[in-house]
CSV table of C-alpha atoms in Angstrom, one decimal:
chain,number,residue,atom,x,y,z
D,1,MET,CA,0.0,-0.2,0.4
D,2,ASN,CA,1.4,3.8,-1.1
D,3,PRO,CA,2.1,5.2,2.0
D,4,GLN,CA,0.9,8.7,0.4
D,5,GLU,CA,-2.9,7.4,-0.2
D,6,GLU,CA,-2.3,5.4,4.4
D,7,VAL,CA,-1.4,9.3,4.9
D,8,HIS,CA,-4.9,10.8,2.4
D,9,ALA,CA,-7.3,8.0,3.6
D,10,PRO,CA,-10.9,10.0,5.3
D,11,VAL,CA,-10.5,10.1,8.8
D,12,PRO,CA,-14.4,8.4,10.4
D,13,PRO,CA,-16.4,10.9,11.7
D,14,PRO,CA,-15.8,10.9,15.5
D,15,ALA,CA,-18.8,8.5,17.5
D,16,VAL,CA,-22.0,10.4,18.9
D,17,PRO,CA,-22.3,9.9,22.3
D,18,PRO,CA,-26.4,8.6,23.4
D,19,GLU,CA,-28.7,11.2,24.6
D,20,PRO,CA,-28.7,10.6,28.0
D,21,PRO,CA,-31.9,10.3,29.8
D,22,ARG,CA,-33.9,13.0,30.2
D,23,ALA,CA,-34.0,14.5,34.8
D,24,PRO,CA,-36.7,13.9,36.7
D,25,ARG,CA,-36.5,17.9,38.1
D,26,PRO,CA,-39.5,18.7,35.9
D,27,ARG,CA,-42.1,16.1,36.7
D,28,ARG,CA,-40.8,16.9,40.0
D,29,ARG,CA,-42.1,20.5,39.6
D,30,TRP,CA,-45.4,20.2,37.9
D,31,MET,CA,-46.1,17.4,40.7
D,32,GLY,CA,-45.2,20.4,43.2
D,33,SER,CA,-47.8,23.2,41.6
D,34,VAL,CA,-49.9,20.8,41.8
D,35,LEU,CA,-49.8,19.7,45.3
D,36,ALA,CA,-50.0,23.1,46.2
D,37,LEU,CA,-52.9,23.9,44.6
D,38,LEU,CA,-55.1,20.9,45.3
D,39,LEU,CA,-53.5,22.3,49.1
D,40,VAL,CA,-54.7,25.9,48.5
D,41,ALA,CA,-58.5,24.8,47.4
D,42,LEU,CA,-58.6,22.8,50.7
D,43,VAL,CA,-57.3,25.4,53.2
D,44,GLY,CA,-59.9,27.4,51.4
D,45,GLY,CA,-62.7,25.3,51.1
D,46,ALA,CA,-61.9,24.5,55.1
D,47,ALA,CA,-62.3,28.4,55.7
D,48,TRP,CA,-65.6,29.4,53.5
D,49,TYR,CA,-67.0,26.6,55.6
D,50,LEU,CA,-66.4,27.5,58.7
D,51,VAL,CA,-67.7,31.7,57.9
D,52,LYS,CA,-70.6,29.7,56.7
D,53,ARG,CA,-71.1,28.1,60.0
D,54,ALA,CA,-69.4,31.2,61.9
D,55,ASN,CA,-73.3,33.7,60.4
D,56,ASP,CA,-75.5,30.1,60.4
D,57,PRO,CA,-78.3,30.3,63.0
D,58,SER,CA,-79.1,28.0,63.2
D,59,GLU,CA,-75.7,25.7,64.4
D,60,ALA,CA,-76.0,28.2,67.6
D,61,PRO,CA,-74.1,26.3,70.5
D,62,GLY,CA,-77.5,25.1,73.2
D,63,PRO,CA,-79.9,21.9,74.1
D,64,GLY,CA,-80.6,21.6,70.5
D,65,ARG,CA,-77.4,21.3,69.6
D,66,GLY,CA,-73.7,21.3,70.3
D,67,GLY,CA,-75.1,21.5,74.3
D,68,PRO,CA,-75.5,19.0,76.3
D,69,GLY,CA,-79.5,18.5,75.1
D,70,GLY,CA,-78.8,16.5,71.6
D,71,GLY,CA,-77.7,17.2,68.3
D,72,ARG,CA,-80.9,18.8,66.3
D,73,ALA,CA,-80.9,22.4,65.1
D,74,MET,CA,-82.2,25.5,67.2
D,75,VAL,CA,-83.5,27.9,65.0
D,76,THR,CA,-83.9,32.0,66.0
D,77,VAL,CA,-87.7,33.0,66.2
D,78,GLY,CA,-89.7,35.9,67.4
D,79,ASP,CA,-92.2,35.1,70.2
D,80,ALA,CA,-94.9,36.8,72.2
D,81,LEU,CA,-97.3,35.7,75.6
D,82,ALA,CA,-101.1,34.9,74.4
D,83,ARG,CA,-103.0,37.3,77.0
D,84,LYS,CA,-106.3,38.3,77.9
D,85,ALA,CA,-107.8,41.5,76.2
D,86,GLU,CA,-110.8,44.0,74.8
D,87,LEU,CA,-111.6,42.9,71.6
D,88,PRO,CA,-112.9,45.0,69.4
D,89,VAL,CA,-115.2,43.7,66.7
D,90,ILE,CA,-115.2,45.8,63.3
D,91,ILE,CA,-116.6,46.5,60.2
D,92,ASP,CA,-114.0,48.3,57.4
D,93,ALA,CA,-115.5,49.5,54.5
D,94,LEU,CA,-115.0,52.9,52.1
D,95,GLY,CA,-116.8,55.6,52.2
D,96,THR,CA,-118.0,58.5,50.8
D,97,VAL,CA,-118.3,61.7,52.3
D,98,ILE,CA,-121.6,63.7,51.4
D,99,PRO,CA,-123.2,67.0,53.1
D,100,THR,CA,-126.2,67.4,54.7
D,101,ILE,CA,-127.2,70.2,53.0
D,102,THR,CA,-126.4,71.3,49.1
D,103,VAL,CA,-128.1,73.8,47.7
D,104,THR,CA,-127.3,75.2,44.1
D,105,LEU,CA,-128.4,78.9,44.5
D,106,LYS,CA,-131.1,80.4,41.1
D,107,PRO,CA,-132.5,83.2,40.4
D,108,GLN,CA,-136.3,82.9,41.3
D,109,VAL,CA,-136.7,86.1,38.7
D,110,SER,CA,-135.0,86.8,35.7
D,111,GLY,CA,-132.7,90.8,35.3
D,112,THR,CA,-129.6,91.7,35.5
D,113,LEU,CA,-126.7,90.8,38.3
D,114,THR,CA,-126.0,93.7,39.9
D,115,GLU,CA,-124.1,93.3,43.0
D,116,VAL,CA,-122.9,90.1,43.9
D,117,LEU,CA,-122.2,89.9,47.8
D,118,PHE,CA,-119.9,87.0,48.6
D,119,THR,CA,-116.6,85.1,48.8
D,120,GLU,CA,-115.6,82.0,46.5
D,121,GLY,CA,-114.7,79.9,49.5
D,122,GLN,CA,-116.6,81.7,52.2
D,123,MET,CA,-118.6,80.2,55.4
D,124,VAL,CA,-121.8,81.9,55.4
D,125,LYS,CA,-125.4,81.7,57.3
D,126,LYS,CA,-129.3,81.0,56.4
D,127,GLY,CA,-130.8,84.5,55.4
D,128,GLN,CA,-127.2,85.4,55.4
D,129,LEU,CA,-127.5,88.3,51.9
D,130,LEU,CA,-125.6,86.8,48.7
D,131,ALA,CA,-126.6,88.7,46.1
D,132,GLN,CA,-128.7,91.5,43.9
D,133,ILE,CA,-131.0,91.7,41.4
D,134,ASP,CA,-131.6,95.1,39.4
D,135,PRO,CA,-135.3,95.7,41.1
D,136,ARG,CA,-136.4,98.2,39.7
D,137,PRO,CA,-138.9,96.7,37.2
D,138,PHE,CA,-140.4,94.5,40.1
D,139,GLU,CA,-140.8,97.8,41.9
D,140,GLN,CA,-143.4,99.3,39.3
D,141,ALA,CA,-145.0,95.4,39.1
D,142,LEU,CA,-145.9,96.0,42.4
D,143,MET,CA,-146.7,100.0,42.4
D,144,GLN,CA,-149.6,98.6,39.3
D,145,ALA,CA,-150.8,95.9,41.3
D,146,GLN,CA,-151.2,98.1,45.1
D,147,GLY,CA,-153.2,100.2,42.8
D,148,THR,CA,-155.3,98.0,41.0
D,149,ARG,CA,-156.4,96.9,44.3
D,150,GLN,CA,-157.2,100.2,45.1
D,151,ARG,CA,-159.3,101.2,42.5
D,152,ASP,CA,-161.1,97.6,42.9
D,153,GLU,CA,-161.5,97.9,46.3
D,154,ALA,CA,-163.8,101.9,45.7
D,155,GLN,CA,-166.5,100.1,43.3
D,156,LEU,CA,-166.0,97.6,46.2
D,157,GLU,CA,-167.5,100.1,48.8
D,158,ASN,CA,-169.7,101.7,45.9
D,159,ALA,CA,-171.2,98.8,45.4
D,160,ARG,CA,-172.0,97.2,48.9
D,161,LEU,CA,-173.3,101.0,49.6
D,162,THR,CA,-175.8,100.9,46.5
D,163,LEU,CA,-176.6,97.6,47.8
D,164,ALA,CA,-178.1,98.9,51.8
D,165,ARG,CA,-179.6,101.0,50.1
D,166,TYR,CA,-182.0,98.5,47.8
D,167,GLN,CA,-182.1,96.6,50.6
D,168,THR,CA,-183.6,99.6,52.5
D,169,LEU,CA,-186.3,100.5,49.4
D,170,LEU,CA,-186.8,96.8,49.4
D,171,SER,CA,-188.2,96.6,53.3
D,172,GLN,CA,-191.0,99.7,52.3
D,173,ASP,CA,-192.2,98.1,49.3
D,174,SER,CA,-190.3,100.2,46.9
D,175,ILE,CA,-187.7,98.6,44.9
D,176,ALA,CA,-188.0,95.1,43.1
D,177,ARG,CA,-186.4,92.5,44.5
D,178,GLN,CA,-184.6,91.9,41.3
D,179,ASP,CA,-182.8,94.9,41.5
D,180,VAL,CA,-181.9,94.3,45.2
D,181,ASP,CA,-180.4,90.8,44.4
D,182,THR,CA,-179.0,91.9,40.8
D,183,GLN,CA,-176.8,94.4,42.7
D,184,ALA,CA,-176.6,91.7,45.6
D,185,ALA,CA,-174.1,89.6,42.6
D,186,LEU,CA,-172.0,93.0,41.8
D,187,VAL,CA,-171.0,93.1,44.9
D,188,LYS,CA,-169.6,89.7,45.3
D,189,GLN,CA,-168.8,89.9,41.8
D,190,LEU,CA,-166.1,93.5,42.8
D,191,GLU,CA,-164.9,91.5,46.7
D,192,GLY,CA,-163.3,88.7,43.8
D,193,THR,CA,-162.6,91.2,42.0
D,194,VAL,CA,-159.8,92.5,44.8
D,195,MET,CA,-159.4,89.3,45.9
D,196,THR,CA,-157.7,88.7,42.5
D,197,ASP,CA,-156.0,91.9,43.1
D,198,LYS,CA,-154.8,91.4,46.1
D,199,ALA,CA,-153.2,87.7,44.9
D,200,GLN,CA,-152.0,90.2,42.8
D,201,GLU,CA,-149.7,92.3,44.3
D,202,GLY,CA,-148.6,90.1,46.4
D,203,THR,CA,-147.3,87.9,43.7
D,204,ALA,CA,-145.2,91.6,42.9
D,205,ARG,CA,-144.1,92.1,46.4
D,206,LEU,CA,-142.4,88.6,46.1
D,207,ASN,CA,-141.5,89.0,42.8
D,208,LEU,CA,-139.7,92.5,44.5
D,209,SER,CA,-138.2,89.7,47.2
D,210,TYR,CA,-136.6,87.1,45.0
D,211,THR,CA,-134.5,89.9,43.6
D,212,ARG,CA,-132.2,89.8,47.1
D,213,ILE,CA,-130.6,86.2,46.7
D,214,THR,CA,-130.0,85.2,50.4
D,215,SER,CA,-128.8,81.6,51.8
D,216,PRO,CA,-130.8,79.0,51.8
D,217,ALA,CA,-128.5,76.7,54.3
D,218,THR,CA,-125.9,77.6,57.2
D,219,GLY,CA,-122.3,76.0,54.7
D,220,ARG,CA,-120.0,76.7,52.5
D,221,ILE,CA,-120.5,78.7,49.1
D,222,GLY,CA,-118.2,77.4,46.5
D,223,LEU,CA,-117.2,79.3,43.3
D,224,ARG,CA,-119.8,81.8,41.6
D,225,THR,CA,-119.8,81.0,37.8
D,226,VAL,CA,-121.8,84.7,37.1
D,227,ASP,CA,-120.3,87.8,37.3
D,228,PRO,CA,-122.2,91.4,38.3
D,229,GLY,CA,-124.3,92.4,35.6
D,230,ASN,CA,-124.3,90.0,33.4
D,231,LEU,CA,-128.3,88.9,32.9
D,232,VAL,CA,-129.1,85.8,35.2
D,233,SER,CA,-133.2,84.0,34.7
D,234,SER,CA,-135.0,81.6,36.8
D,235,GLY,CA,-134.8,78.4,34.0
D,236,ASP,CA,-130.5,78.3,34.1
D,237,ALA,CA,-128.9,75.6,35.2
D,238,THR,CA,-125.8,76.3,36.7
D,239,GLY,CA,-126.5,78.4,38.8
D,240,ILE,CA,-124.8,81.4,41.1
D,241,ALA,CA,-123.2,79.1,42.9
D,242,THR,CA,-123.4,76.1,45.3
D,243,ILE,CA,-123.9,75.8,49.1
D,244,THR,CA,-122.9,72.5,50.7
D,245,GLN,CA,-123.0,72.1,54.8
D,246,VAL,CA,-120.6,70.9,56.1
D,247,ALA,CA,-120.9,70.4,60.3
D,248,PRO,CA,-122.3,68.7,60.8
D,249,ILE,CA,-121.1,66.2,57.9
D,250,ASP,CA,-122.6,62.8,56.3
D,251,VAL,CA,-120.4,59.4,55.3
D,252,GLN,CA,-122.3,56.9,53.3
D,253,PHE,CA,-120.2,53.2,52.7
D,254,ALA,CA,-121.6,50.5,52.4
D,255,VAL,CA,-122.4,47.0,55.1
D,256,PRO,CA,-121.7,43.4,53.4
D,257,GLN,CA,-125.0,41.5,53.2
D,258,ASP,CA,-123.9,38.6,55.8
D,259,ARG,CA,-123.4,41.4,58.7
D,260,VAL,CA,-126.6,43.7,58.6
D,261,ALA,CA,-127.6,41.0,60.9
D,262,ASP,CA,-125.0,42.3,63.5
D,263,VAL,CA,-125.0,45.7,62.9
D,264,LEU,CA,-128.5,45.0,63.8
D,265,ALA,CA,-128.6,44.1,67.5
D,266,ALA,CA,-125.2,46.4,68.1
D,267,GLN,CA,-127.7,48.7,67.6
D,268,ARG,CA,-130.5,47.3,69.7
D,269,GLU,CA,-127.3,47.2,72.1
D,270,SER,CA,-126.7,50.1,71.9
D,271,ASP,CA,-128.0,53.0,70.9
D,272,ALA,CA,-124.9,55.3,69.5
D,273,LEU,CA,-123.0,53.3,67.9
D,274,ALA,CA,-119.2,54.4,67.1
D,275,VAL,CA,-117.7,55.1,63.6
D,276,THR,CA,-114.1,56.2,62.7
D,277,ALA,CA,-113.1,57.9,59.8
D,278,LEU,CA,-109.5,57.1,58.3
D,279,ASP,CA,-107.6,58.8,55.8
D,280,ARG,CA,-106.9,57.3,52.9
D,281,THR,CA,-103.6,56.0,54.1
D,282,ARG,CA,-105.1,54.2,57.1
D,283,LYS,CA,-102.9,56.3,60.4
D,284,SER,CA,-104.5,59.2,60.5
D,285,GLU,CA,-107.9,60.0,61.5
D,286,VAL,CA,-109.3,62.8,60.3
D,287,GLY,CA,-112.8,61.8,62.5
D,288,LYS,CA,-115.0,60.2,65.1
D,289,GLY,CA,-119.0,59.9,64.5
D,290,ARG,CA,-122.0,57.6,65.4
D,291,PHE,CA,-124.2,55.7,63.4
D,292,SER,CA,-127.2,57.0,61.9
D,293,THR,CA,-129.1,53.9,59.7
D,294,LEU,CA,-129.3,50.6,57.2
D,295,ASP,CA,-131.0,51.3,54.3
D,296,ASN,CA,-134.2,50.0,53.4
D,297,GLN,CA,-132.9,47.5,50.8
D,298,ILE,CA,-130.0,45.3,50.1
D,299,ASP,CA,-128.0,46.5,46.2
D,300,THR,CA,-128.7,43.0,44.5
D,301,THR,CA,-125.8,43.7,42.2
D,302,THR,CA,-123.1,44.2,45.5
D,303,GLY,CA,-124.3,42.2,47.5
D,304,THR,CA,-124.2,45.2,49.9
D,305,VAL,CA,-126.5,47.7,52.3
D,306,LYS,CA,-126.8,51.3,52.1
D,307,ALA,CA,-125.7,53.0,55.2
D,308,LYS,CA,-125.2,56.3,56.4
D,309,ALA,CA,-122.7,57.9,59.8
D,310,ARG,CA,-122.4,61.2,60.9
D,311,PHE,CA,-120.6,63.1,61.9
D,312,ASP,CA,-119.8,66.5,63.5
D,313,ASN,CA,-116.7,67.9,61.8
D,314,ALA,CA,-116.0,71.4,63.9
D,315,ALA,CA,-112.9,71.2,62.5
D,316,GLY,CA,-113.7,71.0,59.0
D,317,SER,CA,-111.6,67.4,58.1
D,318,LEU,CA,-114.0,65.9,56.1
D,319,PHE,CA,-114.3,67.6,52.5
D,320,PRO,CA,-117.2,67.1,50.5
D,321,ASN,CA,-117.1,64.3,48.1
D,322,GLN,CA,-114.3,62.8,50.0
D,323,PHE,CA,-113.2,58.9,50.1
D,324,VAL,CA,-112.9,57.5,53.7
D,325,ASN,CA,-112.1,54.2,55.1
D,326,VAL,CA,-114.6,53.8,57.5
D,327,GLN,CA,-114.1,51.8,60.6
D,328,LEU,CA,-117.8,50.4,62.2
D,329,LEU,CA,-117.5,48.8,65.6
D,330,LEU,CA,-119.8,47.1,66.9
D,331,ARG,CA,-118.7,45.8,70.5
D,332,ASN,CA,-116.1,44.6,72.2
D,333,VAL,CA,-115.4,40.8,73.0
D,334,PRO,CA,-113.0,39.4,76.1
D,335,ALA,CA,-111.1,37.4,73.7
D,336,ILE,CA,-107.4,36.0,74.3
D,337,VAL,CA,-105.3,37.0,71.7
D,338,VAL,CA,-102.1,36.8,69.6
D,339,PRO,CA,-100.4,38.5,66.7
D,340,VAL,CA,-102.3,37.6,63.5
D,341,THR,CA,-98.7,36.0,62.4
D,342,ALA,CA,-98.4,33.5,65.3
D,343,VAL,CA,-101.4,31.9,64.0
D,344,ARG,CA,-101.2,29.4,60.5
D,345,THR,CA,-103.2,27.3,58.6
D,346,GLY,CA,-101.7,23.7,57.0
D,347,ALA,CA,-103.5,20.3,56.4
D,348,ASN,CA,-105.8,19.9,59.4
D,349,GLY,CA,-106.6,24.2,60.7
D,350,ASP,CA,-105.5,26.4,61.9
D,351,TYR,CA,-102.3,26.0,64.4
D,352,VAL,CA,-99.5,27.7,66.5
D,353,TYR,CA,-96.0,27.1,67.6
D,354,VAL,CA,-96.5,27.3,71.5
D,355,ILE,CA,-92.9,27.5,72.9
D,356,ASN,CA,-91.9,24.8,75.7
D,357,GLU,CA,-89.7,25.4,79.7
D,358,ASP,CA,-87.0,23.7,78.3
D,359,ARG,CA,-87.1,26.0,74.3
D,360,THR,CA,-88.6,23.6,72.2
D,361,VAL,CA,-92.1,23.8,70.4
D,362,THR,CA,-95.5,22.0,70.4
D,363,LEU,CA,-97.4,22.0,68.2
D,364,ARG,CA,-101.4,23.4,68.5
D,365,LYS,CA,-104.9,22.7,66.8
D,366,VAL,CA,-106.0,26.5,67.7
D,367,LYS,CA,-109.2,27.9,66.8
D,368,ARG,CA,-110.2,31.1,65.8
D,369,GLY,CA,-112.7,33.8,66.6
D,370,GLN,CA,-112.7,37.5,66.2
D,371,ALA,CA,-109.6,39.4,64.3
D,372,THR,CA,-108.6,43.2,63.5
D,373,VAL,CA,-105.6,44.0,61.9
D,374,GLY,CA,-102.5,43.0,63.8
D,375,LEU,CA,-104.8,40.8,66.5
D,376,MET,CA,-106.2,37.4,66.0
D,377,ALA,CA,-108.3,35.7,69.3
D,378,ILE,CA,-108.0,31.9,69.8
D,379,ALA,CA,-111.5,30.7,71.5
D,380,GLU,CA,-110.3,27.7,71.6
D,381,GLY,CA,-105.9,25.9,71.8
D,382,LEU,CA,-104.5,28.5,73.6
D,383,LYS,CA,-104.2,29.7,77.8
D,384,GLU,CA,-103.1,32.8,78.7
D,385,GLY,CA,-99.9,33.2,78.8
D,386,GLU,CA,-98.5,30.3,76.8
D,387,ARG,CA,-95.1,32.0,74.7
D,388,VAL,CA,-96.0,31.8,70.8
D,389,VAL,CA,-93.8,31.8,67.4
D,390,THR,CA,-94.5,35.1,65.5
D,391,GLU,CA,-91.6,35.2,62.9
D,392,GLY,CA,-89.8,31.8,62.5
D,393,GLY,CA,-92.6,29.3,62.2
D,394,ASP,CA,-91.8,28.4,58.7
D,395,ARG,CA,-88.7,26.9,59.8
D,396,LEU,CA,-89.4,24.3,62.9
D,397,GLN,CA,-91.0,21.6,63.4
D,398,ASP,CA,-93.4,20.0,66.2
D,399,GLY,CA,-89.8,18.8,68.5
D,400,MET,CA,-87.5,21.3,67.3
D,401,ALA,CA,-85.0,23.5,69.7
D,402,VAL,CA,-85.7,27.8,69.2
D,403,GLN,CA,-84.2,30.6,70.4
D,404,THR,CA,-85.8,33.6,70.9
D,405,ALA,CA,-84.0,36.8,70.0
D,406,ASP,CA,-83.4,38.4,73.6
D,407,THR,CA,-81.8,34.8,74.5
D,408,GLN,CA,-80.1,34.7,72.1
D,409,GLY,CA,-78.3,38.0,72.8
D,410,ALA,CA,-78.0,37.4,76.4
D,411,ARG,CA,-75.6,34.5,75.6
D,412,GLY,CA,-73.0,37.2,74.1
D,413,PRO,CA,-70.7,35.5,71.1
D,414,ARG,CA,-70.5,31.5,70.7
D,415,SER,CA,-67.3,30.1,70.9
D,416,GLY,CA,-66.0,28.9,68.3
D,417,ALA,CA,-68.1,30.3,65.3
D,418,SER,CA,-67.9,34.0,65.8
D,419,GLY,CA,-64.6,34.7,67.2
D,420,PRO,CA,-61.2,34.8,66.0
D,421,ARG,CA,-60.6,30.6,64.0
D,422,SER,CA,-57.8,29.1,63.7
D,423,GLY,CA,-56.4,27.9,60.3
D,424,ALA,CA,-59.5,29.5,58.9
D,425,SER,CA,-59.9,33.5,59.4
D,426,GLY,CA,-55.4,33.9,58.7
D,427,PRO,CA,-53.5,33.3,55.6
D,428,ARG,CA,-54.0,29.7,54.3
D,429,GLY,CA,-51.9,27.1,55.1
D,430,GLU,CA,-49.7,29.6,57.5
D,431,ARG,CA,-50.3,28.5,60.6
D,432,GLY,CA,-50.3,24.9,62.5
D,433,GLU,CA,-51.0,23.9,65.8
D,434,GLY,CA,-50.6,26.3,69.0
D,435,GLY,CA,-50.9,28.9,66.0
D,436,GLN,CA,-47.5,29.0,65.7
D,437,ARG,CA,-46.3,30.4,62.2
D,438,ARG,CA,-45.5,27.5,59.6
D,439,GLN,CA,-42.9,28.4,56.8
D,440,ARG,CA,-44.2,27.1,52.9
D,441,PRO,CA,-42.4,24.7,52.2
D,442,PRO,CA,-40.2,25.5,49.0
D,443,GLN,CA,-41.1,25.0,45.3
D,444,ASN,CA,-38.4,23.6,43.0
D,445,PRO,CA,-38.6,26.4,40.2
């Protein structure tokens, strides 16, 4: 072999060492991240549970849970004592204020309105002069009627004197009886004429008085519809103004036909039944009055009977055509009463939850009686002094333990629930036993 060929012979490339296996370090980093996330989720879930338990009143310790009494949940409820009281029997209705007298001032003669002597909205008295119509045409008519009456009266006097003479001559047999009878008939005729003249004179005098428009009743006068200078007539529909009597004043309301017998029985027991008028919100009292009467028939369209009550209304708080809420007091009934929220209705009827001395509740059936807005009478099933549940009864069952708002406040904060909670209120996963801060193990980068 040629040595030069051996020198220039191609040298094989060096062998590539095999790739070493990957280190398990990245896998350990991934597993550490997963474990850290699981630890954070676990601590967060434990904190959420403890906070929810601390805010849940049913988890409070006591005879029903966490205490010496057992393991059932305790519910915070409102309570009230059953007591004796005079419960009023009331009929509530919607009423309308109506004036006892309403008068429209209309002129009774035609003429020019010369004066208006009232102020709109003024309180006027009966007989007070309110307006004046031009009286001159009526004064002339009265004078004419007076002249006609005087003329006819003179003729009547002359006819009577002539009749007296004829009667004297007839007694002397100096005149025919026919002349005497004719003169007597003339006297009768003139007497009738004078009577007619007197009537016409009275009519003229009355028309003259109608030119002075006076108030026919005491009350409040409304807005004026005619100004001075206008021609008014007795045929005007609107008139000059309207007067309403506001003291006393009436309230008309409807009584259900089923309560008519109660109203009549209450009227036989008491002559004056009290009626209270409330405003639209039923919060303010606007007047007190007395029941007057019922109507004489039932309205078949509504099944009610109209009723009326009278109010003195000295302060003027009731206004005509005002809508009010009416409360008719029939009588007062002594009874055991509880708040209306204490009585519940179930499949077997009405019942209440009675709080026993050991702070457990017992479901007891009761029989309702009369009721008002806030109280209800218990006819059967409850005694005076027993404590009943008024709020929170929808979460109760027979035999459950309860606590009232006053007893819950007297015990103070609940240990282990409302106070600081180890491992929950601090940073997650940074406190161990004894409250010592625990360092979090370092994680691989």
